[in-house]
Coordinates of N, CA and C in Angstrom, one line a residue:
M990 N -53.9 -22.1 32.3 CA -55.4 -22.3 31.8 C -55.0 -20.2 31.6
K991 N -55.0 -19.3 32.9 CA -55.5 -17.9 32.5 C -54.4 -17.4 31.4
T992 N -52.8 -17.8 30.9 CA -52.3 -17.4 30.3 C -53.0 -18.1 28.5
Q993 N -53.4 -18.7 28.7 CA -54.7 -19.6 26.9 C -55.5 -18.5 27.2
L994 N -56.3 -18.3 28.0 CA -57.6 -17.3 28.1 C -57.0 -15.7 27.8
I995 N -55.9 -15.4 28.1 CA -55.2 -14.0 28.1 C -55.1 -13.9 26.2
K996 N -54.7 -14.7 26.2 CA -54.0 -15.3 24.4 C -55.3 -15.0 23.7
A997 N -56.4 -15.9 24.1 CA -57.5 -16.0 23.1 C -58.5 -14.7 23.3
Y998 N -58.1 -14.0 24.5 CA -58.9 -12.5 24.5 C -57.9 -11.6 23.5
R999 N -56.7 -11.9 23.4 CA -56.0 -10.9 22.8 C -56.0 -10.9 21.5
I1000 N -56.2 -12.0 20.5 CA -56.8 -12.9 19.3 C -57.7 -12.0 19.1
I1001 N -59.1 -12.4 20.0 CA -60.2 -11.7 19.7 C -60.2 -10.0 19.7
A1002 N -59.6 -9.4 20.2 CA -59.4 -8.1 20.5 C -58.7 -7.8 19.2
T1003 N -57.5 -8.4 18.9 CA -56.8 -7.9 17.6 C -58.0 -8.2 16.0
G1004 N -58.5 -9.1 16.5 CA -58.8 -9.4 15.7 C -60.6 -8.4 15.2
S1005 N -61.3 -7.6 16.2 CA -62.3 -7.1 16.2 C -61.6 -5.5 15.8
A1006 N -60.2 -5.6 16.1 CA -59.6 -4.7 15.3 C -59.4 -4.3 14.1
F1007 N -59.1 -5.3 13.5 CA -58.8 -5.5 12.1 C -60.4 -5.4 11.4
G1008 N -61.2 -6.0 12.0 CA -62.4 -5.8 11.4 C -62.8 -4.1 11.4
L1009 N -62.7 -3.8 12.6 CA -63.2 -2.4 12.5 C -62.5 -1.5 11.5
F1010 N -61.1 -1.6 11.3 CA -60.2 -1.0 10.1 C -61.0 -1.3 9.0
S1011 N -61.2 -2.4 8.8 CA -61.6 -2.9 7.4 C -63.0 -2.5 7.0
A1012 N -64.1 -2.5 7.7 CA -65.5 -1.6 8.3 C -65.6 -0.1 8.1
G1013 N -64.3 0.2 8.7 CA -64.2 1.8 8.5 C -63.3 2.1 7.2
G1014 N -62.8 1.3 6.3 CA -62.6 2.2 5.6 C -63.7 1.6 4.1
L1015 N -64.5 1.0 4.3 CA -65.7 0.5 3.2 C -66.6 2.0 3.7
A1016 N -66.5 2.6 5.1 CA -68.0 3.0 5.2 C -67.5 4.5 4.8
L1017 N -65.9 4.7 5.1 CA -65.3 5.8 4.8 C -65.3 6.5 2.7
S1018 N -65.7 5.2 2.1 CA -65.9 4.8 0.9 C -67.2 5.5 0.4
V1019 N -68.2 4.4 1.1 CA -69.6 4.5 0.5 C -70.4 5.6 1.0
I1020 N -69.9 6.1 2.1 CA -70.7 6.7 3.2 C -70.0 8.4 2.9
I1021 N -69.1 8.0 4.0 CA -68.6 9.9 4.3 C -68.1 10.6 2.3
F1022 N -67.4 9.9 1.9 CA -66.5 9.8 0.7 C -67.9 10.6 -0.3
S1023 N -68.7 10.0 -0.3 CA -69.4 10.3 -1.3 C -70.4 11.6 -0.7
I1024 N -71.2 11.8 0.4 CA -71.4 13.2 0.9 C -70.1 13.9 0.2
Q1025 N -69.0 14.1 1.0 CA -68.5 15.1 0.5 C -68.1 15.7 -1.3
R1026 N -68.2 14.3 -1.8 CA -68.1 14.5 -3.2 C -70.0 15.7 -3.8
L1027 N -70.3 15.6 -3.3 CA -71.8 16.2 -3.2 C -71.7 17.6 -2.6
I1028 N -70.9 17.7 -1.4 CA -70.8 19.4 -0.8 C -69.8 19.8 -1.7
Y1029 N -68.8 19.0 -1.9 CA -67.2 19.8 -2.5 C -67.4 19.9 -3.9
R1030 N -67.3 21.0 -4.7 CA -66.9 20.8 -5.9 C -65.1 20.6 -7.0
D1031 N -64.9 21.4 -5.6 CA -63.5 21.5 -6.0 C -62.7 20.5 -5.5
I1032 N -61.8 19.7 -6.4 CA -61.0 18.6 -5.9 C -60.2 18.5 -5.1
N1033 N -59.3 20.1 -5.1 CA -58.7 20.0 -4.0 C -59.2 20.6 -2.2
K1034 N -60.5 21.1 -2.0 CA -61.5 21.2 -1.0 C -61.7 19.4 -0.6
R1035 N -62.3 18.6 -1.3 CA -62.8 17.2 -1.6 C -61.7 16.4 -0.9
N1036 N -60.7 16.7 -1.6 CA -59.0 15.6 -0.9 C -59.1 16.1 0.3
Q1037 N -58.8 17.6 0.7 CA -58.5 18.0 2.0 C -59.0 17.2 3.2
A1038 N -60.8 17.6 2.7 CA -62.3 16.8 3.5 C -61.9 15.6 3.9
A1039 N -61.6 14.7 2.7 CA -61.0 13.4 2.9 C -60.2 13.5 3.7
R1040 N -59.2 14.2 4.0 CA -58.2 13.5 4.3 C -58.4 13.8 6.0
T1041 N -59.0 15.0 6.4 CA -59.6 15.4 7.8 C -60.0 13.8 8.0
A1042 N -61.1 13.2 7.7 CA -62.1 12.3 8.0 C -61.2 11.1 7.9
V1043 N -60.2 10.7 7.4 CA -59.0 9.9 7.3 C -58.4 9.9 8.8
H1044 N -58.0 11.2 8.7 CA -56.8 11.7 10.3 C -58.4 10.9 11.7
Y1045 N -59.2 11.6 11.4 CA -60.5 11.1 12.9 C -60.4 9.8 13.1
S1046 N -61.0 9.5 11.8 CA -61.0 8.1 11.5 C -60.1 7.2 12.4
F1047 N -58.9 7.5 11.8 CA -57.4 6.5 12.6 C -57.2 6.6 13.7
K1048 N -57.5 7.8 14.4 CA -57.4 8.4 15.9 C -58.5 7.5 16.7
F1049 N -59.2 7.6 15.8 CA -60.7 6.7 16.7 C -60.3 5.2 17.1
F1050 N -59.9 4.8 15.5 CA -58.9 3.0 15.8 C -58.0 3.2 16.5
V1051 N -56.9 3.8 16.8 CA -55.7 3.8 17.7 C -56.6 3.9 18.9
G1052 N -57.3 4.5 19.7 CA -58.1 4.9 20.5 C -58.9 3.6 21.0
Y1053 N -59.4 2.9 20.1 CA -60.0 1.5 20.3 C -58.8 0.7 20.6
M1054 N -57.7 0.5 20.2 CA -57.0 -0.3 20.3 C -56.2 -0.1 21.7
R1055 N -55.8 0.7 21.9 CA -55.5 1.4 23.3 C -56.9 1.0 24.7
L1056 N -58.1 1.3 24.0 CA -58.7 0.9 24.8 C -59.1 -0.5 25.0
V1057 N -59.0 -1.2 24.2 CA -59.1 -2.9 24.1 C -58.0 -3.9 25.0
G1058 N -57.2 -2.9 25.1 CA -55.8 -3.5 26.0 C -54.6 -4.0 24.8
I1059 N -54.8 -3.7 23.3 CA -53.9 -4.0 22.5 C -52.5 -3.3 22.7
L1060 N -52.6 -2.1 22.5 CA -51.7 -1.0 22.2 C -51.5 -0.1 23.5
R1061 N -50.2 0.5 23.5 CA -49.7 1.7 24.4 C -49.1 2.4 23.4
L1062 N -49.5 3.8 23.3 CA -49.0 4.7 22.8 C -47.9 5.4 23.4
D1063 N -46.3 5.6 22.9 CA -45.6 6.4 23.4 C -45.1 7.6 22.9
V1064 N -45.4 8.9 22.9 CA -44.9 9.5 21.7 C -44.1 10.9 22.5
D1065 N -42.5 11.1 22.2 CA -42.0 12.1 22.6 C -42.0 13.5 21.8
K1066 N -42.5 14.7 22.2 CA -42.3 15.8 21.4 C -43.5 15.9 20.5
I1067 N -45.0 15.3 20.8 CA -46.0 15.3 20.2 C -46.7 16.8 19.1
D1068 N -46.3 17.6 20.2 CA -46.4 18.9 19.1 C -45.3 19.4 18.5
A1069 N -44.5 18.6 18.0 CA -43.7 18.7 16.8 C -44.1 18.7 15.7
I1070 N -45.2 17.1 16.2 CA -45.9 16.1 15.1 C -46.9 17.3 14.7
K1071 N -47.8 17.4 15.5 CA -49.1 18.0 15.2 C -48.9 19.7 15.0
Q1072 N -47.8 20.3 14.9 CA -47.7 21.8 14.8 C -47.0 21.6 13.4
A1073 N -46.3 20.6 12.7 CA -45.9 20.5 11.6 C -46.8 20.9 10.5
K1074 N -46.1 21.7 9.5 CA -46.9 22.1 8.6 C -45.7 22.2 7.1
G1075 N -46.4 21.7 5.9 CA -45.6 21.7 4.6 C -44.0 20.6 5.3
Q1076 N -43.8 20.0 5.6 CA -42.9 19.1 5.9 C -42.8 17.6 5.4
L1077 N -42.0 17.3 5.1 CA -41.3 15.9 4.9 C -41.2 15.1 5.6
I1078 N -42.1 14.4 6.6 CA -41.7 13.3 7.2 C -41.1 12.3 7.3
I1079 N -40.5 11.6 7.6 CA -40.0 9.8 7.3 C -39.8 9.8 8.7
A1080 N -39.6 8.4 8.7 CA -39.9 7.4 9.5 C -39.9 6.1 9.0
N1081 N -39.0 5.3 10.0 CA -38.9 3.7 9.8 C -40.3 2.8 9.9
H1082 N -40.1 1.7 9.7 CA -41.0 0.9 9.4 C -41.6 -0.4 9.9
P1083 N -41.5 -0.4 11.4 CA -41.5 -1.7 11.7 C -42.8 -2.4 11.5
S1084 N -43.9 -2.2 11.7 CA -44.7 -2.7 11.6 C -45.8 -2.2 11.2
L1085 N -46.8 -3.1 10.6 CA -48.2 -2.8 9.5 C -49.0 -1.1 10.0
I1086 N -49.1 -1.2 11.5 CA -50.0 -0.1 11.9 C -49.3 1.2 11.8
D1087 N -48.1 1.5 11.4 CA -47.0 2.8 11.4 C -47.8 3.7 10.9
V1088 N -48.5 3.6 9.5 CA -48.9 5.1 8.7 C -50.2 4.7 9.5
V1089 N -51.1 4.4 10.3 CA -52.3 5.1 10.8 C -52.1 5.2 12.1
V1090 N -51.0 5.2 12.8 CA -50.4 6.2 14.1 C -50.3 7.1 14.1
L1091 N -49.4 7.2 12.8 CA -48.7 8.4 12.5 C -49.8 9.8 11.8
I1092 N -51.0 8.9 11.0 CA -51.8 9.9 10.5 C -53.2 9.7 11.3
S1093 N -53.2 9.3 12.4 CA -53.6 10.1 13.5 C -53.4 11.0 14.5
I1094 N -51.7 11.3 14.6 CA -51.8 12.5 15.0 C -51.0 13.7 14.6
V1095 N -50.8 13.4 13.0 CA -50.2 14.1 12.1 C -51.5 15.3 10.9
R1096 N -51.9 16.5 11.4 CA -52.6 17.3 11.1 C -52.5 17.6 9.5
H1097 N -53.3 17.4 8.6 CA -53.2 17.7 7.1 C -52.0 16.4 6.4
A1098 N -52.0 15.2 6.7 CA -51.3 14.3 6.6 C -51.1 14.3 5.1
D1099 N -50.4 13.8 4.1 CA -50.6 13.5 2.7 C -49.6 12.1 3.0
C1100 N -49.8 11.3 1.7 CA -48.7 10.0 1.8 C -47.9 9.7 0.6
V1101 N -47.4 8.9 0.7 CA -46.5 8.2 -0.8 C -47.2 7.3 -0.6
V1102 N -48.4 6.2 -1.7 CA -48.7 4.6 -1.2 C -48.1 4.0 -2.1
K1103 N -48.2 2.5 -1.9 CA -47.6 1.7 -2.8 C -48.5 1.8 -3.8
A1104 N -48.5 1.3 -5.4 CA -49.7 1.1 -6.1 C -50.8 -0.1 -5.7
D1105 N -50.0 -1.2 -4.8 CA -51.1 -2.5 -4.5 C -52.3 -1.8 -3.7
L1106 N -52.1 -0.4 -3.1 CA -53.1 0.3 -2.4 C -54.3 0.1 -2.9
W1107 N -53.9 0.8 -4.2 CA -55.4 1.6 -5.4 C -56.1 -0.2 -6.2
K1108 N -55.5 -1.5 -5.5 CA -56.4 -2.3 -5.8 C -56.7 -2.9 -4.8
N1109 N -56.5 -2.2 -3.6 CA -57.0 -3.0 -2.2 C -58.4 -3.0 -1.9
P1110 N -59.5 -4.2 -2.2 CA -60.9 -3.3 -1.7 C -61.3 -2.4 -0.7
F1111 N -60.3 -2.7 0.5 CA -60.9 -1.9 1.9 C -60.3 -0.2 1.7
L1112 N -59.2 -0.4 0.8 CA -58.4 0.8 1.1 C -58.3 1.7 -0.2
K1113 N -58.9 1.2 -1.5 CA -58.7 1.7 -2.8 C -59.4 3.3 -2.8
G1114 N -60.8 3.0 -2.0 CA -61.9 4.1 -2.0 C -60.7 5.4 -1.2
V1115 N -60.1 4.8 -0.3 CA -59.6 6.2 0.5 C -58.4 6.7 0.3
V1116 N -57.8 6.0 -0.6 CA -56.2 6.2 -0.9 C -56.5 7.4 -2.5
K1117 N -57.9 7.1 -2.7 CA -58.5 7.9 -4.3 C -59.1 9.2 -3.7
A1118 N -59.9 9.4 -2.8 CA -60.4 10.1 -2.5 C -59.6 11.3 -1.3
T1119 N -58.4 10.6 -1.1 CA -57.7 11.8 0.0 C -57.0 12.2 -1.5
G1120 N -56.6 11.2 -2.3 CA -55.9 12.1 -3.1 C -54.2 11.7 -3.2
Y1121 N -53.9 10.9 -2.2 CA -52.7 10.0 -1.8 C -51.9 10.2 -2.8
I1122 N -50.5 9.8 -2.8 CA -49.4 9.8 -4.0 C -49.4 8.5 -4.2
N1123 N -49.5 8.0 -5.9 CA -49.1 6.9 -5.8 C -47.6 6.9 -6.3
N1124 N -46.5 5.9 -5.7 CA -45.5 5.5 -6.1 C -45.0 5.3 -7.5
D1125 N -45.9 4.6 -8.0 CA -45.6 4.0 -9.3 C -46.0 5.6 -10.1
A1126 N -46.0 6.6 -9.8 CA -46.6 7.5 -11.3 C -45.6 7.6 -11.9
E1127 N -45.5 8.3 -12.7 CA -44.2 9.0 -13.5 C -43.8 10.0 -13.2
P1128 N -42.3 10.0 -13.1 CA -41.3 10.6 -11.7 C -41.8 12.4 -12.2
D1129 N -42.0 13.1 -13.1 CA -42.2 14.3 -12.9 C -43.8 14.3 -12.6
Y1130 N -44.4 13.9 -13.0 CA -46.1 13.6 -12.1 C -46.0 13.6 -10.9
F1131 N -45.3 12.5 -10.3 CA -45.0 12.3 -9.1 C -44.6 13.6 -8.5
L1132 N -43.4 14.3 -8.5 CA -42.8 15.4 -7.9 C -43.4 16.6 -8.2
G1133 N -44.2 16.6 -9.4 CA -45.3 17.6 -9.1 C -45.9 17.5 -8.2
Q1134 N -46.9 16.3 -8.2 CA -48.0 15.8 -7.1 C -47.2 16.9 -5.8
C1135 N -46.1 16.1 -5.2 CA -45.1 16.4 -4.5 C -45.1 18.0 -4.1
K1136 N -44.6 18.6 -4.8 CA -44.9 19.6 -4.9 C -46.1 20.4 -4.2
K1137 N -47.2 20.3 -5.4 CA -48.6 20.9 -4.7 C -49.2 20.7 -3.6
S1138 N -48.4 19.7 -3.0 CA -49.3 18.9 -1.7 C -48.4 19.6 -0.5
F1139 N -46.9 20.1 -0.7 CA -46.5 20.8 0.0 C -47.3 22.2 0.0
A1140 N -47.1 22.8 -1.3 CA -47.6 24.0 -1.0 C -49.1 23.8 -0.6
S1141 N -49.6 23.2 -0.3 CA -51.3 23.6 -0.1 C -50.5 23.2 1.4
G1142 N -49.5 22.9 2.7 CA -49.4 23.1 3.6 C -49.7 21.9 4.1
N1143 N -49.6 20.4 3.3 CA -49.5 19.0 3.9 C -48.6 18.8 4.4
N1144 N -48.1 17.8 5.5 CA -47.1 17.3 5.8 C -47.1 15.5 4.9
L1145 N -45.8 15.3 4.0 CA -46.2 14.4 3.4 C -45.3 13.4 3.9
I1146 N -45.8 12.0 4.3 CA -45.3 10.8 4.9 C -44.9 9.6 4.1
V1147 N -43.3 9.6 4.7 CA -42.6 8.4 3.8 C -41.8 7.3 4.5
F1148 N -41.9 6.9 3.8 CA -41.2 5.6 4.6 C -40.0 5.5 4.0
P1149 N -38.5 5.7 4.3 CA -37.4 5.5 2.9 C -36.9 4.1 3.1
E1150 N -37.7 3.2 3.3 CA -37.2 1.9 3.1 C -37.5 1.3 2.3
G1151 N -39.1 1.9 1.7 CA -39.8 1.4 0.6 C -40.9 0.2 1.2
T1152 N -40.0 -0.5 2.7 CA -41.3 -1.4 3.2 C -40.4 -1.6 4.6
R1153 N -41.6 -2.9 5.1 CA -41.1 -3.0 6.6 C -40.1 -3.4 7.0
S1154 N -39.5 -2.6 8.3 CA -38.3 -2.7 8.4 C -38.3 -4.1 9.1
V1155 N -36.7 -4.9 9.0 CA -36.5 -6.0 9.0 C -36.0 -5.8 11.0
P1156 N -36.5 -6.9 12.0 CA -36.0 -6.5 13.2 C -34.6 -7.4 13.3
G1157 N -34.2 -5.9 13.9 CA -33.0 -6.5 14.4 C -31.6 -6.0 13.4
K1158 N -31.8 -5.6 12.4 CA -31.2 -5.2 11.0 C -31.1 -3.9 10.7
P1159 N -29.8 -3.1 9.9 CA -29.7 -1.7 10.0 C -30.4 -1.5 8.6
W1160 N -31.0 0.2 9.0 CA -32.1 0.1 7.8 C -31.4 0.7 6.7
H1161 N -32.1 0.2 5.2 CA -31.4 0.6 3.8 C -32.5 1.5 3.5
F1162 N -32.1 2.4 3.5 CA -33.0 3.5 2.6 C -32.6 3.7 1.3
K1163 N -34.0 3.4 0.5 CA -34.1 3.8 -1.1 C -34.0 5.7 -1.0
R1164 N -33.9 6.2 -2.0 CA -33.3 7.5 -2.7 C -34.5 8.2 -2.8
G1165 N -35.8 7.5 -2.6 CA -37.4 8.2 -3.0 C -37.2 9.8 -2.2
A1166 N -37.0 9.5 -0.8 CA -37.3 10.5 0.3 C -36.0 11.7 -0.1
G1167 N -34.8 11.3 -0.3 CA -34.2 12.4 -0.6 C -34.3 13.0 -1.6
N1168 N -34.8 12.3 -2.9 CA -35.4 12.8 -4.2 C -36.4 13.5 -4.3
I1169 N -36.9 13.1 -3.4 CA -38.3 14.2 -2.8 C -37.9 15.5 -2.4
A1170 N -37.1 15.6 -1.2 CA -36.6 16.3 -0.5 C -35.9 17.4 -1.2
L1171 N -35.1 17.1 -2.0 CA -33.6 18.1 -2.8 C -34.4 18.9 -4.0
R1172 N -35.6 17.9 -4.3 CA -35.9 18.5 -5.4 C -37.5 19.4 -5.4
T1173 N -37.9 19.3 -4.7 CA -38.8 20.7 -3.4 C -38.3 21.2 -3.2
Q1174 N -36.9 20.9 -2.6 CA -36.4 22.1 -1.8 C -37.6 21.9 -0.2
V1175 N -37.5 21.1 0.3 CA -38.2 20.6 1.7 C -37.4 20.1 2.7
D1176 N -37.4 20.5 4.1 CA -36.5 20.4 4.9 C -37.4 18.8 5.4
I1177 N -36.4 18.0 6.3 CA -37.4 16.7 6.6 C -37.2 16.6 8.2
L1178 N -38.4 16.0 8.3 CA -38.9 16.1 10.3 C -38.5 14.4 10.1
P1179 N -37.4 13.9 10.9 CA -37.4 12.8 10.7 C -38.0 12.2 12.6
I1180 N -38.7 10.8 12.6 CA -39.1 10.1 13.7 C -38.8 9.0 13.3
L1181 N -38.4 8.6 15.0 CA -37.9 6.9 14.8 C -38.9 5.9 15.5
I1182 N -39.5 5.0 15.1 CA -40.8 4.1 15.6 C -40.1 3.1 16.4
D1183 N -40.5 2.7 17.7 CA -40.1 1.4 18.2 C -41.4 0.9 18.7
V1184 N -41.4 -0.3 18.3 CA -42.8 -1.3 18.5 C -42.2 -2.6 19.4
N1185 N -42.9 -2.3 20.5 CA -41.9 -3.7 21.6 C -43.4 -4.2 22.6
P1186 N -43.4 -5.5 22.3 CA -42.6 -6.3 21.9 C -43.1 -6.3 20.5
I1187 N -42.2 -7.2 19.0 CA -42.4 -6.7 18.0 C -43.3 -7.6 17.7
T1188 N -44.1 -6.6 16.7 CA -45.7 -7.5 16.4 C -45.8 -6.6 14.8
L1189 N -46.9 -7.0 14.2 CA -47.4 -6.7 12.9 C -46.2 -6.6 11.7
T1190 N -45.2 -7.4 12.0 CA -44.0 -7.1 11.1 C -44.4 -7.9 9.6
K1191 N -43.3 -7.5 8.8 CA -43.5 -8.3 7.0 C -44.0 -9.4 7.5
G1192 N -44.6 -10.0 6.6 CA -44.7 -11.3 6.6 C -45.7 -12.3 8.3
Q1193 N -45.8 -11.8 9.2 CA -46.3 -12.0 10.7 C -47.9 -11.6 10.3
K1194 N -48.8 -13.0 10.8 CA -50.2 -13.2 10.3 C -50.8 -12.3 12.0
W1195 N -51.4 -11.4 11.9 CA -52.5 -10.8 12.6 C -52.9 -11.4 14.0
Y1196 N -53.3 -12.8 13.5 CA -53.7 -13.7 15.0 C -52.2 -14.0 15.6
Q1197 N -51.4 -13.7 15.4 CA -49.7 -14.0 15.8 C -49.2 -13.0 17.1
V1198 N -50.2 -12.7 18.0 CA -50.0 -11.5 18.9 C -49.3 -11.8 20.1
T1199 N -49.0 -10.5 20.4 CA -47.7 -10.8 21.5 C -48.2 -11.1 22.8
E1200 N -47.4 -11.9 23.8 CA -47.7 -12.3 24.8 C -48.2 -11.0 25.8
R1201 N -48.1 -9.7 25.8 CA -48.4 -8.5 26.6 C -49.0 -7.3 25.6
R1202 N -49.5 -6.7 25.7 CA -49.4 -5.2 25.2 C -48.7 -4.8 24.5
F1203 N -48.4 -4.4 23.3 CA -47.0 -3.9 22.8 C -47.1 -2.2 23.0
T1204 N -46.2 -1.7 23.3 CA -46.0 -0.2 23.3 C -45.6 0.4 21.9
F1205 N -45.7 1.1 21.6 CA -45.8 1.7 20.1 C -45.1 3.2 20.5
K1206 N -43.8 3.1 20.4 CA -43.0 4.8 20.5 C -42.6 5.4 18.9
M1207 N -42.7 7.0 19.7 CA -42.6 7.7 18.4 C -41.2 8.4 18.7
R1208 N -40.1 8.8 18.6 CA -39.7 9.7 19.0 C -39.2 10.9 18.1
V1209 N -39.4 12.2 18.1 CA -39.4 12.7 16.8 C -38.0 13.6 17.1
L1210 N -36.9 13.6 16.3 CA -35.9 14.1 16.0 C -35.8 15.5 15.2
P1211 N -34.5 16.5 15.5 CA -34.7 17.4 14.8 C -34.9 17.5 13.8
P1212 N -35.0 18.6 13.1 CA -35.5 19.0 11.4 C -34.2 18.6 10.8
Y1213 N -33.9 17.9 9.9 CA -32.8 17.7 9.5 C -32.8 18.9 7.6
L1214 N -32.2 19.4 7.9 CA -31.4 20.1 7.3 C -31.1 20.7 5.5
I1215 N -31.5 20.5 4.5 CA -31.4 20.0 3.0 C -30.4 20.7 2.2
E1216 N -30.2 22.0 3.1 CA -29.6 23.3 2.2 C -28.2 22.7 1.8
P1217 N -27.2 22.2 3.1 CA -26.1 21.9 2.5 C -26.0 20.8 1.4
Y1218 N -27.2 20.2 0.8 CA -27.0 19.2 -0.3 C -27.3 19.9 -1.4
I1219 N -27.8 20.9 -2.1 CA -28.3 21.8 -2.8 C -27.5 22.0 -3.8
Q1220 N -27.1 21.7 -4.8 CA -26.1 21.6 -5.8 C -26.8 21.5 -7.0
D1221 N -27.8 22.5 -7.8 CA -28.4 22.2 -9.0 C -27.7 21.9 -10.1
D1222 N -26.6 21.8 -10.1 CA -25.8 20.6 -11.2 C -25.7 19.5 -10.9
Q1223 N -25.6 19.2 -10.0 CA -25.6 17.8 -9.5 C -26.5 17.3 -8.4
V1224 N -27.8 17.4 -9.0 CA -28.8 16.3 -7.9 C -28.8 15.5 -7.6
T1225 N -28.8 14.8 -8.5 CA -28.1 12.5 -8.4 C -27.4 12.6 -7.9
N1226 N -26.2 13.4 -7.7 CA -25.2 12.9 -6.7 C -25.3 13.4 -5.5
S1227 N -26.1 14.6 -5.0 CA -26.4 15.0 -3.9 C -27.8 14.2 -3.0
V1228 N -28.6 13.8 -3.7 CA -29.4 12.6 -3.4 C -28.9 11.6 -2.9
R1229 N -28.0 11.1 -3.7 CA -27.4 9.9 -3.6 C -26.5 10.2 -2.1
K1230 N -25.6 11.0 -1.8 CA -25.3 11.6 -0.4 C -26.1 11.9 0.9
L1231 N -27.4 12.3 0.5 CA -28.4 12.9 1.2 C -28.8 11.7 2.0
T1232 N -29.2 10.4 1.1 CA -29.8 9.2 1.2 C -29.1 8.6 2.1
R1233 N -27.5 8.5 1.9 CA -26.7 7.9 2.4 C -26.6 8.3 3.8
D1234 N -26.2 9.9 3.9 CA -26.2 10.0 5.4 C -27.4 10.5 6.1
L1235 N -28.8 10.2 5.7 CA -29.9 9.8 6.3 C -30.2 8.9 7.1
Q1236 N -29.7 7.6 6.1 CA -29.4 6.5 6.8 C -28.6 5.9 8.0
A1237 N -27.2 6.7 7.9 CA -26.1 6.3 8.6 C -27.1 7.3 9.8
Y1238 N -27.6 8.6 10.0 CA -27.9 9.7 11.1 C -28.7 9.1 11.7
L1239 N -29.9 8.3 11.1 CA -31.2 7.3 11.4 C -30.6 6.2 12.3
N1240 N -29.9 5.4 11.7 CA -29.5 4.2 12.6 C -28.6 4.7 13.7
E1241 N -27.9 5.3 13.3 CA -27.0 5.8 14.5 C -27.8 6.4 16.2
E1242 N -28.7 7.0 15.7 CA -29.9 7.6 16.6 C -30.7 6.1 17.1
K1243 N -31.2 5.6 16.2 CA -31.7 3.9 16.6 C -31.0 3.1 17.3
L1244 N -29.8 3.3 17.6 CA -28.5 2.8 18.5 C -28.8 3.0 20.1
K1245 N -29.1 4.5 19.8 CA -29.3 5.5 21.0 C -30.1 4.7 22.3
Y1246 N -31.6 4.5 21.0 CA -33.1 4.0 22.3 C -33.1 2.5 22.5
E1247 N -32.0 1.6 22.0 CA -32.1 0.1 22.4 C -31.6 0.0 23.0

């Protein structure tokens, strides 16, 4: 009986968190961003104000999940994340809320987001107001937006797998992160994320709750320097090698924490 009551509470608490997230997305779009459009005429200042609003909104959301007993947060070297500026941040992607937790900690966070989010009724206003970068954009425009973001001091968050990680399987990276790093010549700040017990993976419903509060661990690795890979006449080959080496490096580091 006690176990059933605890599970019922966890389902209700999780449902309330998802409801809060959806309502927050609408409130940002309808109220906060509308006010910001009146205050800031300059599009860059307006985007930055929107990112700041999202940062604090996500911080509140993470705090709520901790308060109701859904989430325990464990972040190693948090100052390295908070003090990051103009860096390419890459991470594995084990759960639905990875980007939410990252943005709640990373100041001046920019993101490469899937085109589908521009159609999501709860989030399309957020990605539009913040100026997050559409991964489906034309390549030259896409890289131009990345360069502009770094030049503005933003930290660009990218999940190299391009989708959520498969529990228990090695990570397989696409070339997007390597391409951004080499073509903008920005070093990489790798972060390892571990969620235990596993929850909110791809295909898992929100009401399929864990038996206990899950711990969201973030481990910040040393910056990964791209200078050894810079070869102006062989960028494509360099991107391929960087992607392969990054994948091997993070998979190796992953084993140290298991």
